[in-house]
Coordinates of C-alpha atoms and ligand atoms in Angstrom, one line a residue:
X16 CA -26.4 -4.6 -21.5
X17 CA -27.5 -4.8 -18.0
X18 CA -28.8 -8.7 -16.8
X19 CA -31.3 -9.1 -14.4
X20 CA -29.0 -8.6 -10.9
X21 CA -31.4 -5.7 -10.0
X22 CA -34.6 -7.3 -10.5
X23 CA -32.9 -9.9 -7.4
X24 CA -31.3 -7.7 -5.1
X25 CA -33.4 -4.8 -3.4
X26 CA -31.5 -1.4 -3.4
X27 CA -30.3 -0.1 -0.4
X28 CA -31.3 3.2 1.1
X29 CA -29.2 5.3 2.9
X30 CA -29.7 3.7 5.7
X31 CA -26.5 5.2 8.0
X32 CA -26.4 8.8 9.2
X33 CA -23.2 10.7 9.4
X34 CA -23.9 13.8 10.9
X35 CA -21.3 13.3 14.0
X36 CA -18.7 12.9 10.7
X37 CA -20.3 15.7 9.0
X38 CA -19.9 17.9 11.8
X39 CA -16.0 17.0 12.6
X40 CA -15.2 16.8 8.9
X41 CA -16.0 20.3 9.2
X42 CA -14.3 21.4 12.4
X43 CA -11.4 19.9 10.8
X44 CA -11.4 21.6 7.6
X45 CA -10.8 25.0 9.6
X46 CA -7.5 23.5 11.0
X47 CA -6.2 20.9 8.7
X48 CA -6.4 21.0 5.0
X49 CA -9.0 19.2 3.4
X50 CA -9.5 18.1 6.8
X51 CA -6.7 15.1 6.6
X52 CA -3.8 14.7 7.4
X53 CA -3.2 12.4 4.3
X54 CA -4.9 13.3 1.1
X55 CA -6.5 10.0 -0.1
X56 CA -8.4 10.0 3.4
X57 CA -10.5 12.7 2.3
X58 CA -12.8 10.4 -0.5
X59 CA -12.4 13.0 -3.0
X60 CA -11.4 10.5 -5.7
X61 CA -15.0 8.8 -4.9
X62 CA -17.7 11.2 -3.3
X63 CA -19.5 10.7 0.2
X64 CA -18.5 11.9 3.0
X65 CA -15.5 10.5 5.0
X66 CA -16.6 8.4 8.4
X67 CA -14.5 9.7 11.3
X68 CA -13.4 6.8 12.9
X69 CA -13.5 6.4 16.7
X70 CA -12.0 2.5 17.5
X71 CA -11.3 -0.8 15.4
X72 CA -11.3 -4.2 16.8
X73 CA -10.7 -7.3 14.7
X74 CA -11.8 -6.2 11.1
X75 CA -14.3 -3.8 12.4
X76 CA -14.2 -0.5 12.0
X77 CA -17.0 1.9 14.1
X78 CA -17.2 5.8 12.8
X79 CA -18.4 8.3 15.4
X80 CA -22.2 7.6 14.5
X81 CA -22.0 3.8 15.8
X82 CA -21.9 2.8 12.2
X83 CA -19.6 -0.6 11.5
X84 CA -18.0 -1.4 8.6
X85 CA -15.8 -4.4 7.7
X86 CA -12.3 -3.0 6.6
X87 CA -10.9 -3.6 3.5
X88 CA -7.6 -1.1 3.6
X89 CA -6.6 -2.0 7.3
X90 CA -4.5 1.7 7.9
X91 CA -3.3 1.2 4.2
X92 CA -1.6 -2.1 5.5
X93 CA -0.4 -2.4 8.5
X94 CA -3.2 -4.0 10.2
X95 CA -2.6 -7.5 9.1
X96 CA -3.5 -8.8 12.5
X97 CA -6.4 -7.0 12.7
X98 CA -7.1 -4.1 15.3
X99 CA -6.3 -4.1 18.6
X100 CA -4.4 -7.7 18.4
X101 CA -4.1 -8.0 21.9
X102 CA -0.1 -9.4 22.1
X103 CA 0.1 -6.3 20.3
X104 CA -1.8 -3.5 23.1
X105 CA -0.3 -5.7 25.5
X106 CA 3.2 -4.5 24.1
X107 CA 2.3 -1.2 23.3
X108 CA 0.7 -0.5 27.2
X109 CA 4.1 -2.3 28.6
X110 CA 6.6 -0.4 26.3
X111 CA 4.7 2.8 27.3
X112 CA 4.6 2.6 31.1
X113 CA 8.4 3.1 30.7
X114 CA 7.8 6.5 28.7
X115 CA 7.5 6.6 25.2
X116 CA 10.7 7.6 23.7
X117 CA 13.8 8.1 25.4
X118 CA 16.3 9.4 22.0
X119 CA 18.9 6.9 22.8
X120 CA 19.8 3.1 22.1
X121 CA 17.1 0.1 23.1
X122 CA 17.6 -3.5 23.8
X123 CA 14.4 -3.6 21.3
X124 CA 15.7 -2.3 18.3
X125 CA 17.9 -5.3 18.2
X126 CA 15.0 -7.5 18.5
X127 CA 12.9 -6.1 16.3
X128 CA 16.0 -6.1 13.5
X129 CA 16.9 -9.6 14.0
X130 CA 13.1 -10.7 13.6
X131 CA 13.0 -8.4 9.8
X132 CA 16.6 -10.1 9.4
X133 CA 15.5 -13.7 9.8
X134 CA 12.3 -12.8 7.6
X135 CA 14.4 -11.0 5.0
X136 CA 17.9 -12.3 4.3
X137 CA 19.0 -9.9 2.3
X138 CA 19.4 -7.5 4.9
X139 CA 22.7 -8.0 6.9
X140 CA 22.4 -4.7 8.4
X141 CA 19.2 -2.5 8.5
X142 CA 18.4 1.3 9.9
X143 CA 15.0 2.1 11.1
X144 CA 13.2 5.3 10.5
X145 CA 9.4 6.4 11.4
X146 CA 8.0 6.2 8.0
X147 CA 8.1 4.6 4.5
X148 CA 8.9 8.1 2.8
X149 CA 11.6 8.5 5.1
X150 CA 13.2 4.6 4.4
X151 CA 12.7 5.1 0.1
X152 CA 14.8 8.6 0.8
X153 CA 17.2 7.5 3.1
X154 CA 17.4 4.2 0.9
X155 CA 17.9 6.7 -3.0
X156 CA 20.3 9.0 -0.9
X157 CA 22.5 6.1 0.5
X158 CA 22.7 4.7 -3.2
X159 CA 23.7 7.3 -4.7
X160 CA 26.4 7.8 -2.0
X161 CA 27.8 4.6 -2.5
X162 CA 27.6 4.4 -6.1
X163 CA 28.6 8.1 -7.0
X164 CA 25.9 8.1 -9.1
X165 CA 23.4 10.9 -10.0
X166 CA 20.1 9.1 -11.8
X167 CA 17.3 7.0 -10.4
X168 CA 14.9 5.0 -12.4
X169 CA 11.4 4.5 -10.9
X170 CA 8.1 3.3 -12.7
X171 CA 4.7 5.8 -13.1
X172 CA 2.4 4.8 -11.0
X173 CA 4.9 3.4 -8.4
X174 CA 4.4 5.4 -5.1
X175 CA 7.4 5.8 -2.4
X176 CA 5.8 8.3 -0.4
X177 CA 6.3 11.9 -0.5
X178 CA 10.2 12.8 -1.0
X179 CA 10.8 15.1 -3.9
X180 CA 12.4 13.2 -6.4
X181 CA 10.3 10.2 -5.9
X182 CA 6.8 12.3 -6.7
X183 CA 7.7 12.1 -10.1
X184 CA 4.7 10.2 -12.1
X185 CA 4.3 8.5 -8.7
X186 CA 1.1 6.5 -7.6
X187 CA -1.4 6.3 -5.0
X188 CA -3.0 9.8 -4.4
X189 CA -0.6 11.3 -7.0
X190 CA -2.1 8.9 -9.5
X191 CA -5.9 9.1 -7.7
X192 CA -5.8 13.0 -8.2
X193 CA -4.4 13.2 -11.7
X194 CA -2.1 15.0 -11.2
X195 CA 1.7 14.6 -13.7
X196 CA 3.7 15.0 -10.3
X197 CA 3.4 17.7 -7.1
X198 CA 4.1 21.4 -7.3
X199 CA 7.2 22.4 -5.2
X200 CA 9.5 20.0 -6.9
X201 CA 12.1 21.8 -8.5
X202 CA 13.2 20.4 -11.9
X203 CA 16.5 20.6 -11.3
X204 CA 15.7 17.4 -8.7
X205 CA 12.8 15.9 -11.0
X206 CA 15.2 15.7 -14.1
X207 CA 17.3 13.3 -11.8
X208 CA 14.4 10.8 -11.7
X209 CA 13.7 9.0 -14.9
X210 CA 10.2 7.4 -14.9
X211 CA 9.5 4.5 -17.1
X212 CA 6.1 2.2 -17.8
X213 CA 6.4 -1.1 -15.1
X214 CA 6.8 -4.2 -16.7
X215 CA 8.3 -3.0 -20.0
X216 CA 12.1 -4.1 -19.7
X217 CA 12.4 -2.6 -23.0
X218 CA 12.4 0.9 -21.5
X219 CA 14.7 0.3 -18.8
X220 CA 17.6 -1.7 -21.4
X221 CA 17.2 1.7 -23.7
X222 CA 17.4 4.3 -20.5
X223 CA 20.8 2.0 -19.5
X224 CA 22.1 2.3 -23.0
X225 CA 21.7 6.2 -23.2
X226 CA 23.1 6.7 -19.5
X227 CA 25.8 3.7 -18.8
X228 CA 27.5 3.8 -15.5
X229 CA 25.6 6.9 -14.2
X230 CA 21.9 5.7 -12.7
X231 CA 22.6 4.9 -9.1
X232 CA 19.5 2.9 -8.8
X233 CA 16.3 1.7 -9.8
X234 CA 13.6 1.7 -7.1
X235 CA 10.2 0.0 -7.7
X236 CA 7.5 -1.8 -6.0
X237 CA 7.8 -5.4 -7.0
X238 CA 4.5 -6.3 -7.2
X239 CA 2.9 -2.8 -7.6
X240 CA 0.3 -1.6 -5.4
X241 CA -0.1 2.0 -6.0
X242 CA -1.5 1.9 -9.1
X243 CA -3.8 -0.7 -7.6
X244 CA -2.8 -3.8 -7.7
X245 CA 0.2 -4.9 -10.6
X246 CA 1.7 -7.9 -10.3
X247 CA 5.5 -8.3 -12.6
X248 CA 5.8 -9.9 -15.4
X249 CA 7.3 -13.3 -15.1
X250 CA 10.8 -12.4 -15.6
X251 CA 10.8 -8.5 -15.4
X252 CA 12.3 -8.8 -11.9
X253 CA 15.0 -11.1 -13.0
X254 CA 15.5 -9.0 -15.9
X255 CA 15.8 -5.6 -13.8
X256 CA 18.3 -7.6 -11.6
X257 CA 20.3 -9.0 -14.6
X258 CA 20.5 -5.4 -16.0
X259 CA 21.4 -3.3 -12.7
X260 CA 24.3 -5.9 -11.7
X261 CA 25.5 -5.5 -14.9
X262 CA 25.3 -1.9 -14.7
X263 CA 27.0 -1.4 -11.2
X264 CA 23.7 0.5 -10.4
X265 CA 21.8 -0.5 -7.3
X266 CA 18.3 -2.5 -7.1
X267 CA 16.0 -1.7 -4.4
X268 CA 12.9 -2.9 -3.6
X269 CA 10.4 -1.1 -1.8
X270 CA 8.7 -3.7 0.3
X271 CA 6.6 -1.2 2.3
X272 CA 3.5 -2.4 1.3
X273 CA 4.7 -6.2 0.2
X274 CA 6.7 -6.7 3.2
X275 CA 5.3 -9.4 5.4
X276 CA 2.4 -8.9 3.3
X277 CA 2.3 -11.2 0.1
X278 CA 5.1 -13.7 1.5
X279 CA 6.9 -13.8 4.9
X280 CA 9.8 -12.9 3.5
X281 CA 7.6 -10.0 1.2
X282 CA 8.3 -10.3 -2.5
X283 CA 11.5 -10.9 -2.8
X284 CA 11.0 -14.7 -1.5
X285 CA 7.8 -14.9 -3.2
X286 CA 9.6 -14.6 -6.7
X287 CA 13.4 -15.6 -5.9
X288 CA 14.9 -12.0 -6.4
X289 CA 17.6 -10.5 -4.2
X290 CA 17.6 -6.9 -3.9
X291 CA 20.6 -4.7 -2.9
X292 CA 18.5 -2.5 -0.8
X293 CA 15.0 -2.9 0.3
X294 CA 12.5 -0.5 2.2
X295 CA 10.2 -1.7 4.6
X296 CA 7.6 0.2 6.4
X297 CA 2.9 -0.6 7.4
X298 CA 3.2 -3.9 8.8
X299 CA 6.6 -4.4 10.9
X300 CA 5.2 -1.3 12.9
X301 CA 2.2 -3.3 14.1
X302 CA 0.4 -0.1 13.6
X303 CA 2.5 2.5 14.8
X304 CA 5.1 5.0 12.9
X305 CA 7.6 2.6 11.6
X306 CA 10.5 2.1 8.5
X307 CA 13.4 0.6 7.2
X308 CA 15.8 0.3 4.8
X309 CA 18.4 -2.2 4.5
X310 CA 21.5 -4.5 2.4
X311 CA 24.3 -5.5 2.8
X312 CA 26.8 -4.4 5.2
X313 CA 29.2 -3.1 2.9
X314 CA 26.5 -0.8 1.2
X315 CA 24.7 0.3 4.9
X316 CA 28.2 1.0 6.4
X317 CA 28.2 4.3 4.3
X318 CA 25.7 5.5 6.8
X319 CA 27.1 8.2 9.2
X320 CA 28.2 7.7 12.0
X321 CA 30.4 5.0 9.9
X322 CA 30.5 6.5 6.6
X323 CA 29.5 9.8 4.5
X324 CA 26.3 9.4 4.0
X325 CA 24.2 11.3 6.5
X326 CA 20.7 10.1 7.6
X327 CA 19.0 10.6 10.9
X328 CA 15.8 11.1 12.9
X329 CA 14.2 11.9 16.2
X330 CA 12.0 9.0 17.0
X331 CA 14.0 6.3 14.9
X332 CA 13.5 3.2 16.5
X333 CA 10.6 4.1 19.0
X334 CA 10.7 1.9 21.5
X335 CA 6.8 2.0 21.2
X336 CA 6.8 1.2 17.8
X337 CA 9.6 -1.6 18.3
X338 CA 7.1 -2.9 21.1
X339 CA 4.6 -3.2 18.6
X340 CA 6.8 -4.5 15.5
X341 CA 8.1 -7.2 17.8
X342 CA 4.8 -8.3 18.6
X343 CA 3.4 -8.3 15.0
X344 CA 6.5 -9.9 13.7
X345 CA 7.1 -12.3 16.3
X346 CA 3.5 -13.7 16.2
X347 CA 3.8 -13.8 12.3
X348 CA 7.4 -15.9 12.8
X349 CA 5.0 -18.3 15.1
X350 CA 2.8 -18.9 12.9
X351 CA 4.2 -18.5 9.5
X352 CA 2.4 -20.9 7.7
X353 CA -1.3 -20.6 9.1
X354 CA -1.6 -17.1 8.5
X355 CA -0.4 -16.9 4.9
X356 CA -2.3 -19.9 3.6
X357 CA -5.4 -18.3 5.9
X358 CA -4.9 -14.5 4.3
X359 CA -4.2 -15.8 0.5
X360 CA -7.4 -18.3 0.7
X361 CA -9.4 -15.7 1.8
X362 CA -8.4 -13.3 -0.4
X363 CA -9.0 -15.3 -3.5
X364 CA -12.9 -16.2 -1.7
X365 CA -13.2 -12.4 -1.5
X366 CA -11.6 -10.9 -4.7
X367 CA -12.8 -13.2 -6.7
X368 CA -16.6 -13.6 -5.4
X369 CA -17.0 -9.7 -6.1
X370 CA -15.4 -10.2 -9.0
X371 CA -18.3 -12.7 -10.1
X372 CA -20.7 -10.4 -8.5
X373 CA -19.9 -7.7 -11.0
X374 CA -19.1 -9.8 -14.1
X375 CA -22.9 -11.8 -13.4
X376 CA -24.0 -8.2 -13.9
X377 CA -22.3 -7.0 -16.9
X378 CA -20.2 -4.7 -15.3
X379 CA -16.5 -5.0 -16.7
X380 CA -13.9 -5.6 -14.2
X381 CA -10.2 -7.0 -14.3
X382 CA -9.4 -8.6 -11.4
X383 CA -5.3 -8.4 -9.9
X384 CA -4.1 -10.2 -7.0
X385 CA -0.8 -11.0 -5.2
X386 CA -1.8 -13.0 -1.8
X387 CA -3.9 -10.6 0.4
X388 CA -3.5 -7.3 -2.0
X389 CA -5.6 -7.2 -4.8
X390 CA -7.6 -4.8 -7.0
X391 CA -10.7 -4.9 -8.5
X392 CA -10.1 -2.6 -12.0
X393 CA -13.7 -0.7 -13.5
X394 CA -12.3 -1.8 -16.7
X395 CA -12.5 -4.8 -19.1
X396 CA -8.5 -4.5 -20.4
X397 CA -5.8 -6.5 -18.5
X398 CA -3.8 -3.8 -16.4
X399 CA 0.2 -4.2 -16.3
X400 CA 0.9 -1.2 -16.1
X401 CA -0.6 2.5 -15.0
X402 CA -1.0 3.5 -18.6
X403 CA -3.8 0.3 -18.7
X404 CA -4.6 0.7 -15.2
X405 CA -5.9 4.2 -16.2
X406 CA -8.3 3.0 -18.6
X407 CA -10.8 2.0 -15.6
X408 CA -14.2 3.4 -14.9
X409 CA -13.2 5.6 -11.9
X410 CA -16.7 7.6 -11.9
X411 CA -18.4 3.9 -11.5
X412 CA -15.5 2.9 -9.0
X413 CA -16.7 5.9 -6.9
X414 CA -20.5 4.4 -7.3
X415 CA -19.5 1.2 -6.0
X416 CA -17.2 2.7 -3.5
X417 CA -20.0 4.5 -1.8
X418 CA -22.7 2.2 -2.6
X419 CA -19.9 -1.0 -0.7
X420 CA -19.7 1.8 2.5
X421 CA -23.7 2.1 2.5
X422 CA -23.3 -1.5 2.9
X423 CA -20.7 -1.5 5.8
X424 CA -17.6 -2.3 3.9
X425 CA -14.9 -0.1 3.7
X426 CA -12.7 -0.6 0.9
X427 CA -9.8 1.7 0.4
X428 CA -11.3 5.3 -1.4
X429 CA -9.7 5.1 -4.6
X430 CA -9.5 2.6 -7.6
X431 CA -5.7 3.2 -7.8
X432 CA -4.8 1.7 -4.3
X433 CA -4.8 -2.3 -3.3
X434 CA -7.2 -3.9 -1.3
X435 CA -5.7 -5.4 2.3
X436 CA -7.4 -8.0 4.6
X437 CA -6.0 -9.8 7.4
X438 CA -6.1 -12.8 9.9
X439 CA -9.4 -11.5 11.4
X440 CA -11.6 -11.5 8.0
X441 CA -13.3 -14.3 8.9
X442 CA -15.7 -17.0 6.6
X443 CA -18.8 -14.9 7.9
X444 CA -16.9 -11.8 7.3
X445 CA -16.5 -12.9 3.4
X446 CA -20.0 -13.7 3.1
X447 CA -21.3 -10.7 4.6
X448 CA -19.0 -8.3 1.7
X449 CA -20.1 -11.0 -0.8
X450 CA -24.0 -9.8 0.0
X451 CA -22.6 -6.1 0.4
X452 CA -21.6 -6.3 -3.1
X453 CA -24.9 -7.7 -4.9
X454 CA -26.8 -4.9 -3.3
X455 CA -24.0 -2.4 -4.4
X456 CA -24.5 -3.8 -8.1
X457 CA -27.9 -2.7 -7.9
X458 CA -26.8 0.8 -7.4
X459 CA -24.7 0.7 -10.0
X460 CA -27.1 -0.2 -12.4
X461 CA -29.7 2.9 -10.6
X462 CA -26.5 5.4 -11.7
X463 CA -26.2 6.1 -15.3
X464 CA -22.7 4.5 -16.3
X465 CA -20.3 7.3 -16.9
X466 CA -19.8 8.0 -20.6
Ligands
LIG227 P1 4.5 6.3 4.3 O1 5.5 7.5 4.3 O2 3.1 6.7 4.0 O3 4.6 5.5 5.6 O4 5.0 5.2 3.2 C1 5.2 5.7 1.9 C2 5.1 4.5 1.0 C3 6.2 4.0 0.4 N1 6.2 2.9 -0.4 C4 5.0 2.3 -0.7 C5 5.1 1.1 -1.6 C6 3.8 2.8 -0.2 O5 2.6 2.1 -0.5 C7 3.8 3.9 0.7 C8 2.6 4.5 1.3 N2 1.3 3.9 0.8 C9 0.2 4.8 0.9 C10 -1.0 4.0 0.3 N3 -0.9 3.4 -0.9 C11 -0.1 5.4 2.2 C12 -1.4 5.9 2.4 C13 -1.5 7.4 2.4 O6 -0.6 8.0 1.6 O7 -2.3 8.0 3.1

């Protein structure tokens, strides 16, 4: 079953050490749970040990034993310059020698709005907030305000972050963990959300027909990035849009992940659909706590202090994280063109030369990219949906996950999460994860492939 790829590539040793990791891994346990302060960060879905990290530059990462990895999940997005972009410390250090939140109105905001606005034209009017959980709630609770409605459609393995009608079936470490949903959630809220396979307009046509006129919205990632990577179906988004306008129920797109990520204009422009809401968040902070949500006027004007619809928050439109969003966003306006065509040619060079790596040595993998997301799936089945994306290997994931960080390459800890890279992932860069992966194939074939 196996060819010869062992025979040509020696294995690699351990070769870093961790102990500096070890030791604040467990210094942290004592005070935080698991020792994270996001549960995805703590590699339980893969083994190892997690590397603290200490600073990032470029694509670099460096842990607090010196050891340097490439970086393949780039703070779960955001980092699509690469670290410490200088425009973007530059902004940061400026914005902060004037304090770093003041609770009150910003000439930066404005800027920072007009440059999503010009990017995303479906948003006349947009509200920040300081996270993407925070822009999907504030985006379900404003829909359901305007439309009077009660029921929300989302997809399994679609994450939204953490609100707690949105954890039903969701994605990312929901999905990584295994587990149906999250304790806490009353089911007088879950019953409210009605989860459905992505890409199977089927289900959607037949929950329309049982509820008419009372789902406020539906709410999905359009290309799917929480279950790994799922592109849509050609036509599913048209179709979704064709059925909700029909309907009178809302369509939002969460572009966290997507936006300013797979297009300039996120999904949306990438496939021709026009949303009625859409929630932004990772990138268009430049790094630092940052979300939207957005439509049209006549929808956002329902928003207190206009309308009835109350949504509100502390550090909303950080003049920090503005500093840093302008910078990130304006530099991407600048140079629109370069960066894509750079990020998606790369991208391809990367996703599918590991790809290659792993078919050349028997091991099964399904391969699904949009631009600079993609996911490599342990599996042999084309994955459209979570129910396929499930079938993959996750034990021998996990054995190429630690064997890629043994290597120095970092790739995000879980096979149901997308794979980011940015401007700074270099030619040399690709070649170096290209090598990291033939030696990581050789520890694959040294584990026994889980049954
Ligand atoms: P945050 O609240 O984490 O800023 O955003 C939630 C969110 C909303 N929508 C989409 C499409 C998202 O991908 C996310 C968050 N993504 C995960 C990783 N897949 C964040 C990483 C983590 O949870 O630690």
């Amino acid at each position: 079953m196996w060819s010869d790829a062992r025979r040509r590539v020696p294995i690699l040793k351990a070769m870093r050490t961790l102990d500096r990791s070890r030791q604040l891994q467990q210094r942290a346990e004592h005070l935080l749970p698991g020792g994270v302060d996001s549960p995805v960060r703590a590699f339980r879905a893969v083994g190892g040990d997690p590397p603290f990290v200490v600073r990032a530059e470029g694509a670099y990462l460096w842990d607090a034993d010196g050891n340097r990895y490439i970086d393949y999940f780039g703070s779960w997005g955001p980092m699509i310059l690469g670290h410490a972009f200088p425009a973007v410390v530059e902004a940061i250090q400026q914005a902060a020698a004037h304090s770093a939140s003041f609770g009150a109105s910003t000439p930066a905001e404005a800027e920072l709005a007009g440059l999503i606005k010009a990017a995303v034209p479906s948003i006349e009017k947009l509200r920040f907030v300081s996270s993407g959980t925070e822009a999907t709630m504030s985006a379900i609770r404003l829909a359901r305000g305007f439309t009077n409605r009660k029921y929300i459609i989302k997809f399994e393995g679609c994450y939204h972050g953490h609100a707690d009608g949105l954890l039903v079936k969701a994605g990312s470490g929901v999905a990584t963990f295994g587990i149906p949903g999250s304790a806490g959630v009353p089911e007088e809220i879950a019953h409210f959300t009605l989860a459905l396979p992505y890409n199977d307009i089927s289900a959607v046509e037949a929950a329309f027909a049982a509820r008419p006129q009372q789902i406020a919205a539906i709410i999905l990632e359009p290309v799917a990035g929480n279950m790994g990577c799922v592109p849509p179906h050609p036509g599913y988004l048209a179709a979704l849009r064709e059925i909700t306008k029909r309907d009178g129920a809302l369509l939002i797109f969460d572009e966290v992940m997507t936006g300013f990520r797979v297009a300039h204009g996120g999904a949306q422009q990438l496939y021709g659909i026009t949303p009625d809401l859409t929630c932004l968040g990772k990138i268009i902070g430049g790094g630092l706590p940052c979300g939207v949500f957005g439509g049209r006027a006549e929808t956002m004007d329902m928003l207190a202090p206009l309308g009835p619809v109350y949504q509100a928050g502390t550090l909303s439109g950080n003049p920090l994280a503005m500093a840093a969003g302008v910078a990130t966003l304006g530099h991407l306006a600048r140079n629109c063109e370069a960066v894509y065509v750079n990020i998606d040619e790369t991208s391809r060079l990367v996703a599918e030369g590991v790809a290659d790596v792993l078919s050349e040595a028997g091991v099964p993998v399904t391969t699904n990219r949009v631009g600079a997301m993609w996911t490599w799936f342990f599996t042999h089945q084309p994955v459209v949906d979570f129910a396929t994306a499930a079938t993959s290997d996750t034990a021998r994931f996990g054995v190429f996950h630690r064997a890629m960080m043994e290597s120095g390459v970092w790739l995000p800890p879980s096979q149901f999460e997308a794979i980011f890279l940015g401007t700074a992932h270099t030619p040399e860069i690709v070649e170096a994860t290209l090598t990291a992966a033939r030696q990581a194939v050789a520890s694959l074939h040294e584990a026994q492939p889980a049954r």
